[in-house]
Amino acid sequence: MRLPEEEEERGMGTPVIGSIAAVSVLILIILAVVYMSNMPKSPDRNQAQKTPAPSEDMTGINGEDTDAGMAKGDSGDVESLYRENKLRAEDLDFWDMYRDKETEIVEASPTPSPEPSPSHEPTDEELEKDGKHILISYKDGTKQWLEINEDIPAHEYDFTKMKSVNGKMHYYEGNKRMSRLGVELSEENGTVDFKALKEAGIDFVMLRAGSRGYETGMLSADESFSANMEKAVEAGLEIGVYFSSQAVTEAEAVQEAGLVISALAAHPITYPVAFRMDSIMNDTARTDILDAEEKTEIAEAFLTELENAGYSVVIYGEKEWLLTQIEEDELKDRDIWLCEQTPIPEYPYQFKMWEYEGGQKIAGVQGNVNLTISFVDYTRR
């Protein structure tokens, strides 16, 4: 039999045990929370990926190692960085660096460009010696240095190979005479003894077929042409012809060429037909109105007509006329008959015939004649 006090103690035991258990659990929970709170926080994975790792030699602004400061608190906490590194206002004066640079840019004055030095004007002596210029004289007496065009073939004659034989010049290669000697004749020379010319050492003659008046523009045949042709053939001389042109249009040039072709119909020739447009000294000519391009077109029209008729052709002209009155580069493939009465010609481009001396006396001719060397034997063409 139990006593009443024992029954009362038995009834109160169970609630007490439950309370003790509940308190124990609560204490465990609190301890767990405290423990978890004191554990170091793991860095957020995304934040770790965004925050670059400090370099091995990273130091604080004042020369102190920043690893200790970075380990305390949030690495992104600016206030923590300031506190741990003991930053001062003076340590943040890097703005002055940028301010100085801006000041330099604003205040910098532009460097003045150097004054161009005046270009040197070459003297006549320098231009004469450089081998790239040639001096020409105009009708009015003025002179000018022209630059030699390297696109036009230059002549290759060696004038040390010129020899005078009985007062007449010839071009030699070794002991072989390479040139042919000729004279030009017209009605102005009167009656000519062509056999005497042949015996005097003349190889060919250039006969004037006709001319156009430099004022009126009228065409006329040379009055001695037919007789001179027949006598030259009888004497065994080679024959070429020339026409003194004053054409101002291509149509007139074609007309002049037609006169020459008609005059040669009954007389075969072995040397070329020359187009000649002389400058008129001390007077004005109808061709003075033409520029170089127009004169070139007129010359080309004349020469083409003769070529189409089967004749060899050349362009006659003085040095100044060839260099200034026609476009030499347009006619660079044409044969040139140069008139330059000097010991050595200054004309720089290729030429096939050279009138080297004028006003000469020669057997068979009453008046004076001009002597011409042909570097080409046209009879072999």
Coordinates of C-alpha atoms in Angstrom, one line a residue:
M1 CA 0.0 0.0 0.0
R2 CA 1.3 3.4 -1.0
L3 CA 1.2 6.4 1.1
P4 CA -0.7 9.5 -0.2
E5 CA 2.5 11.5 -0.3
E6 CA 4.0 9.0 -2.6
E7 CA 1.1 9.2 -5.0
E8 CA 1.4 13.1 -5.1
E9 CA 5.1 12.8 -5.8
R10 CA 4.5 10.3 -8.7
G11 CA 1.9 12.6 -10.3
M12 CA 4.2 15.6 -10.3
G13 CA 7.4 13.8 -11.7
T14 CA 6.4 13.6 -15.4
P15 CA 5.8 17.4 -16.0
V16 CA 9.0 18.3 -14.3
I17 CA 11.0 15.9 -16.5
G18 CA 9.4 17.3 -19.6
S19 CA 10.2 20.9 -18.6
I20 CA 13.8 19.9 -18.0
A21 CA 14.0 18.3 -21.4
A22 CA 12.5 21.3 -23.1
V23 CA 14.9 23.7 -21.4
S24 CA 17.8 21.5 -22.3
V25 CA 16.8 21.5 -26.0
L26 CA 16.3 25.3 -25.9
I27 CA 19.8 25.7 -24.4
L28 CA 21.3 23.5 -27.1
I29 CA 19.6 25.6 -29.7
I30 CA 20.9 28.7 -28.2
L31 CA 24.4 27.3 -28.0
A32 CA 24.1 26.2 -31.6
V33 CA 23.0 29.7 -32.8
V34 CA 25.8 31.3 -30.8
Y35 CA 28.3 28.8 -32.2
M36 CA 27.1 29.4 -35.8
S37 CA 27.2 33.1 -35.3
N38 CA 30.9 33.0 -34.2
M39 CA 32.0 30.9 -37.1
P40 CA 33.8 32.9 -40.0
K41 CA 31.5 33.6 -42.9
S42 CA 32.3 31.8 -46.2
P43 CA 32.7 34.3 -49.0
D44 CA 29.9 34.4 -51.6
R45 CA 30.9 32.4 -54.6
N46 CA 29.8 35.1 -57.0
Q47 CA 31.5 37.8 -55.0
A48 CA 34.7 35.7 -55.0
Q49 CA 34.6 35.5 -58.7
K50 CA 34.1 39.2 -59.1
T51 CA 36.9 40.2 -56.6
P52 CA 40.4 39.9 -58.2
A53 CA 43.0 38.3 -56.1
P54 CA 45.6 40.7 -54.7
S55 CA 49.0 40.5 -56.4
E56 CA 51.9 39.1 -54.4
D57 CA 53.6 42.5 -54.1
M58 CA 50.5 44.5 -53.2
T59 CA 51.3 46.9 -50.4
G60 CA 49.4 49.6 -48.6
I61 CA 49.4 53.2 -49.6
N62 CA 51.8 54.0 -46.8
G63 CA 54.0 51.0 -47.7
E64 CA 52.3 48.6 -45.2
D65 CA 51.2 45.2 -46.2
T66 CA 47.4 45.3 -47.1
D67 CA 46.8 41.6 -46.5
A68 CA 46.0 42.1 -42.8
G69 CA 43.6 44.9 -43.6
M70 CA 41.9 42.9 -46.3
A71 CA 41.4 40.0 -43.9
K72 CA 39.4 42.1 -41.5
G73 CA 35.8 42.9 -42.4
D74 CA 34.4 43.1 -45.9
S75 CA 37.0 43.7 -48.7
G76 CA 34.6 46.1 -50.4
D77 CA 34.2 48.2 -47.3
V78 CA 36.0 51.5 -48.1
E79 CA 35.7 52.7 -44.5
S80 CA 37.4 49.5 -43.3
L81 CA 40.2 50.1 -45.8
Y82 CA 40.6 53.6 -44.6
R83 CA 40.7 52.5 -40.9
E84 CA 43.0 49.6 -41.3
N85 CA 45.5 51.4 -43.5
K86 CA 45.3 54.7 -41.5
L87 CA 44.8 56.8 -44.7
R88 CA 45.2 60.5 -44.4
A89 CA 44.0 63.3 -46.6
E90 CA 47.6 63.9 -47.8
D91 CA 47.7 60.4 -49.1
L92 CA 44.9 61.2 -51.6
D93 CA 46.7 64.0 -53.4
F94 CA 47.0 62.1 -56.6
W95 CA 44.4 64.5 -58.1
D96 CA 47.1 67.1 -58.2
M97 CA 48.9 64.9 -60.8
Y98 CA 46.0 65.1 -63.2
R99 CA 45.5 68.8 -62.5
D100 CA 49.2 69.5 -63.4
K101 CA 48.8 67.6 -66.7
E102 CA 45.7 69.6 -67.6
T103 CA 47.6 72.8 -66.9
E104 CA 50.4 71.7 -69.1
I105 CA 48.1 71.0 -72.0
V106 CA 46.3 74.3 -71.7
E107 CA 49.4 76.4 -71.2
A108 CA 51.5 74.7 -73.8
S109 CA 52.3 77.0 -76.7
P110 CA 52.5 75.5 -80.3
T111 CA 55.9 75.0 -81.7
P112 CA 56.4 77.5 -84.5
S113 CA 57.0 75.9 -87.9
P114 CA 60.4 76.6 -89.3
E115 CA 60.6 79.3 -92.0
P116 CA 61.1 77.6 -95.5
S117 CA 64.5 78.4 -96.8
P118 CA 64.4 80.2 -100.2
S119 CA 64.9 77.8 -103.1
H120 CA 68.2 78.1 -105.0
E121 CA 67.8 79.5 -108.5
P122 CA 70.4 77.7 -110.6
T123 CA 72.7 79.9 -112.6
D124 CA 73.3 79.7 -116.3
E125 CA 76.6 77.9 -115.7
E126 CA 74.9 75.3 -113.5
L127 CA 72.2 74.7 -116.1
E128 CA 74.7 74.4 -118.9
K129 CA 76.7 71.8 -117.0
D130 CA 73.9 69.7 -115.6
G131 CA 73.2 68.0 -118.9
K132 CA 69.4 68.3 -118.4
H133 CA 68.7 71.7 -120.0
I134 CA 69.2 73.4 -123.3
L135 CA 69.3 77.1 -124.1
I136 CA 67.1 78.5 -126.8
S137 CA 66.7 81.9 -128.4
Y138 CA 63.4 83.4 -129.5
K139 CA 62.7 85.7 -132.4
D140 CA 62.4 88.7 -130.0
G141 CA 65.9 88.1 -128.7
T142 CA 64.9 86.6 -125.4
K143 CA 66.4 83.3 -124.2
Q144 CA 65.2 80.4 -122.1
W145 CA 66.5 77.2 -120.6
L146 CA 64.3 74.2 -121.4
E147 CA 64.4 71.0 -119.6
I148 CA 65.3 68.0 -121.8
N149 CA 62.5 65.4 -122.0
E150 CA 63.8 62.0 -121.0
D151 CA 60.9 60.3 -122.7
I152 CA 62.1 61.3 -126.2
P153 CA 65.0 59.2 -127.6
A154 CA 68.3 61.1 -127.5
H155 CA 70.8 61.0 -130.3
E156 CA 73.9 58.8 -129.8
Y157 CA 76.4 60.4 -132.2
D158 CA 80.0 60.7 -131.2
F159 CA 81.1 64.0 -132.8
T160 CA 84.7 63.2 -132.2
K161 CA 84.3 60.9 -135.2
M162 CA 83.6 63.8 -137.5
K163 CA 86.4 64.4 -140.0
S164 CA 86.9 67.2 -142.6
V165 CA 88.0 66.0 -146.0
N166 CA 88.6 68.7 -148.6
G167 CA 86.6 71.2 -146.5
K168 CA 83.6 68.9 -146.2
M169 CA 82.5 67.1 -143.1
H170 CA 81.9 63.4 -142.9
Y171 CA 81.1 60.9 -140.1
Y172 CA 83.3 57.9 -139.7
E173 CA 83.3 54.5 -137.9
G174 CA 86.9 53.5 -138.0
N175 CA 88.1 54.1 -141.5
K176 CA 84.6 53.7 -143.0
R177 CA 82.6 56.8 -144.0
M178 CA 79.1 56.4 -142.6
S179 CA 77.5 59.7 -143.7
R180 CA 76.4 61.1 -147.0
L181 CA 76.9 64.7 -148.1
G182 CA 74.2 66.8 -149.7
V183 CA 73.0 70.3 -150.7
E184 CA 69.6 71.9 -151.0
L185 CA 68.7 73.7 -154.2
S186 CA 65.9 75.9 -155.5
E187 CA 65.2 78.4 -158.3
E188 CA 67.1 80.9 -156.2
N189 CA 70.3 79.1 -157.1
G190 CA 69.9 79.7 -160.8
T191 CA 71.4 77.3 -163.3
V192 CA 73.3 74.4 -161.6
D193 CA 76.0 72.1 -163.0
F194 CA 75.0 68.8 -161.3
K195 CA 78.0 66.9 -162.8
A196 CA 80.3 69.4 -161.2
L197 CA 78.5 68.9 -157.9
K198 CA 79.0 65.1 -158.2
E199 CA 82.7 65.6 -158.8
A200 CA 82.9 67.9 -155.8
G201 CA 81.9 65.1 -153.5
I202 CA 78.2 65.7 -153.3
D203 CA 76.1 62.5 -152.8
F204 CA 72.6 63.8 -152.9
V205 CA 70.5 66.9 -153.4
M206 CA 67.3 68.1 -151.7
L207 CA 65.3 70.0 -154.3
R208 CA 62.5 72.4 -153.5
A209 CA 59.2 71.2 -155.0
G210 CA 57.2 74.3 -154.2
S211 CA 56.0 76.7 -151.5
R212 CA 53.1 78.6 -150.0
G213 CA 53.2 82.4 -149.6
Y214 CA 53.6 83.4 -146.0
E215 CA 51.4 86.5 -146.5
T216 CA 49.0 85.6 -149.3
G217 CA 48.8 81.8 -148.7
M218 CA 49.0 81.1 -152.5
L219 CA 50.6 77.8 -153.6
S220 CA 53.4 77.9 -156.2
A221 CA 55.7 75.2 -157.8
D222 CA 59.4 75.9 -157.9
E223 CA 60.2 77.0 -161.4
S224 CA 63.5 75.1 -161.6
F225 CA 62.2 71.9 -160.1
S226 CA 61.6 69.8 -163.2
A227 CA 64.9 70.8 -164.9
N228 CA 66.8 70.2 -161.7
M229 CA 65.3 66.8 -161.3
E230 CA 66.3 65.7 -164.8
K231 CA 69.8 67.0 -164.5
A232 CA 70.4 65.5 -161.1
V233 CA 69.3 62.1 -162.4
E234 CA 71.7 62.4 -165.4
A235 CA 74.6 63.3 -163.0
G236 CA 73.9 60.1 -160.9
L237 CA 73.0 62.0 -157.7
E238 CA 70.5 60.8 -155.2
I239 CA 67.4 63.0 -154.9
G240 CA 65.1 64.2 -152.2
V241 CA 62.6 67.1 -152.1
Y242 CA 61.2 69.5 -149.6
F243 CA 58.2 71.8 -149.5
S244 CA 58.1 75.2 -147.7
S245 CA 54.8 75.2 -145.9
Q246 CA 52.7 78.0 -144.6
A247 CA 49.6 76.0 -144.0
V248 CA 47.3 77.1 -141.2
T249 CA 44.9 74.1 -141.4
E250 CA 45.2 70.4 -141.9
A251 CA 43.3 70.8 -145.2
E252 CA 45.9 73.2 -146.5
A253 CA 48.6 70.7 -145.5
V254 CA 46.9 68.0 -147.4
Q255 CA 46.7 70.4 -150.4
E256 CA 50.4 71.0 -150.2
A257 CA 51.2 67.3 -150.0
G258 CA 49.0 66.8 -153.2
L259 CA 51.2 69.3 -155.1
V260 CA 54.4 67.4 -154.2
I261 CA 52.8 64.1 -155.1
S262 CA 51.9 65.5 -158.5
A263 CA 55.3 66.9 -159.1
L264 CA 57.0 63.6 -158.3
A265 CA 54.6 61.5 -160.5
A266 CA 57.2 61.4 -163.4
H267 CA 60.3 61.5 -161.2
P268 CA 61.3 58.7 -158.9
I269 CA 63.3 59.7 -155.8
T270 CA 65.5 57.8 -153.4
Y271 CA 65.8 60.3 -150.5
P272 CA 62.9 61.6 -148.4
V273 CA 60.3 64.3 -148.8
A274 CA 60.7 67.0 -146.1
F275 CA 58.0 69.1 -144.4
R276 CA 59.5 72.6 -143.8
M277 CA 57.7 75.4 -142.0
D278 CA 60.3 78.1 -141.5
S279 CA 60.0 81.1 -139.1
I280 CA 59.9 84.4 -141.0
M281 CA 62.5 86.8 -139.6
N282 CA 61.8 90.5 -139.4
D283 CA 58.2 90.0 -140.6
T284 CA 54.9 88.4 -139.6
A285 CA 53.7 85.2 -141.2
R286 CA 50.2 83.7 -141.4
T287 CA 51.4 80.7 -139.4
D288 CA 52.3 83.0 -136.4
I289 CA 48.7 82.5 -135.2
L290 CA 49.2 78.8 -134.7
D291 CA 50.2 77.1 -131.4
A292 CA 52.5 74.1 -131.1
E293 CA 49.6 71.6 -131.1
E294 CA 48.1 73.1 -134.3
K295 CA 51.5 73.1 -136.1
T296 CA 52.1 69.5 -135.0
E297 CA 48.7 68.4 -136.5
I298 CA 49.5 70.2 -139.7
A299 CA 52.9 68.6 -140.1
E300 CA 51.4 65.2 -139.3
A301 CA 48.7 65.7 -142.0
F302 CA 51.3 66.5 -144.6
L303 CA 53.6 63.6 -143.7
T304 CA 50.8 61.1 -143.6
E305 CA 49.7 62.0 -147.1
L306 CA 53.2 61.4 -148.4
E307 CA 53.7 58.2 -146.5
N308 CA 50.4 56.9 -147.9
A309 CA 51.8 57.7 -151.4
G310 CA 54.8 55.5 -150.6
Y311 CA 57.5 58.1 -149.8
S312 CA 60.0 58.4 -146.9
V313 CA 59.4 61.6 -144.9
V314 CA 61.4 63.9 -142.6
I315 CA 60.6 67.1 -140.6
Y316 CA 63.0 70.0 -141.3
G317 CA 63.5 72.7 -138.6
E318 CA 65.9 74.8 -136.7
K319 CA 66.7 73.8 -133.1
E320 CA 64.4 76.5 -131.6
W321 CA 61.5 75.6 -134.0
L322 CA 61.8 71.9 -133.2
L323 CA 61.9 72.5 -129.5
T324 CA 59.2 75.2 -129.2
Q325 CA 57.0 75.3 -132.2
I326 CA 55.9 71.7 -132.4
E327 CA 55.1 69.0 -129.8
E328 CA 58.3 66.9 -130.2
D329 CA 56.9 64.0 -128.1
E330 CA 54.0 63.6 -130.5
L331 CA 56.5 63.3 -133.5
K332 CA 59.3 61.5 -131.7
D333 CA 59.0 58.5 -134.1
R334 CA 59.5 60.8 -137.1
D335 CA 62.9 61.4 -138.8
I336 CA 64.3 64.8 -138.2
W337 CA 66.3 67.0 -140.5
L338 CA 68.0 69.4 -138.1
C339 CA 69.2 72.8 -139.1
E340 CA 71.8 73.9 -136.6
Q341 CA 74.9 75.5 -138.2
T342 CA 77.3 75.0 -135.4
P343 CA 80.5 72.8 -135.0
I344 CA 78.6 70.5 -132.7
P345 CA 74.8 70.5 -132.5
E346 CA 73.1 71.1 -129.2
Y347 CA 69.8 69.6 -130.2
P348 CA 69.5 66.7 -127.7
Y349 CA 67.1 64.3 -129.5
Q350 CA 67.5 61.9 -132.3
F351 CA 67.9 63.2 -135.9
K352 CA 68.8 61.6 -139.2
M353 CA 70.0 64.6 -141.2
W354 CA 72.0 67.6 -140.1
E355 CA 72.4 70.9 -142.0
Y356 CA 75.6 71.9 -140.4
E357 CA 76.9 74.8 -142.5
G358 CA 75.4 77.5 -144.7
G359 CA 76.5 80.1 -147.2
Q360 CA 79.2 77.9 -148.7
K361 CA 80.7 78.1 -152.2
I362 CA 80.9 74.8 -154.1
A363 CA 81.7 73.9 -157.7
G364 CA 78.7 73.8 -160.0
V365 CA 76.6 76.4 -158.2
Q366 CA 76.8 80.2 -158.8
G367 CA 75.4 81.2 -155.4
N368 CA 75.9 79.9 -151.9
V369 CA 74.6 76.6 -150.7
N370 CA 73.8 74.9 -147.4
L371 CA 75.6 71.7 -146.6
T372 CA 73.8 68.7 -145.1
I373 CA 75.0 65.4 -143.6
S374 CA 72.7 62.4 -143.7
F375 CA 73.6 59.8 -141.1
V376 CA 71.3 57.4 -142.9
D377 CA 71.7 56.0 -146.4
Y378 CA 68.1 56.3 -147.5
T379 CA 68.8 54.4 -150.7
R380 CA 68.9 51.3 -148.6
R381 CA 65.6 51.9 -146.9

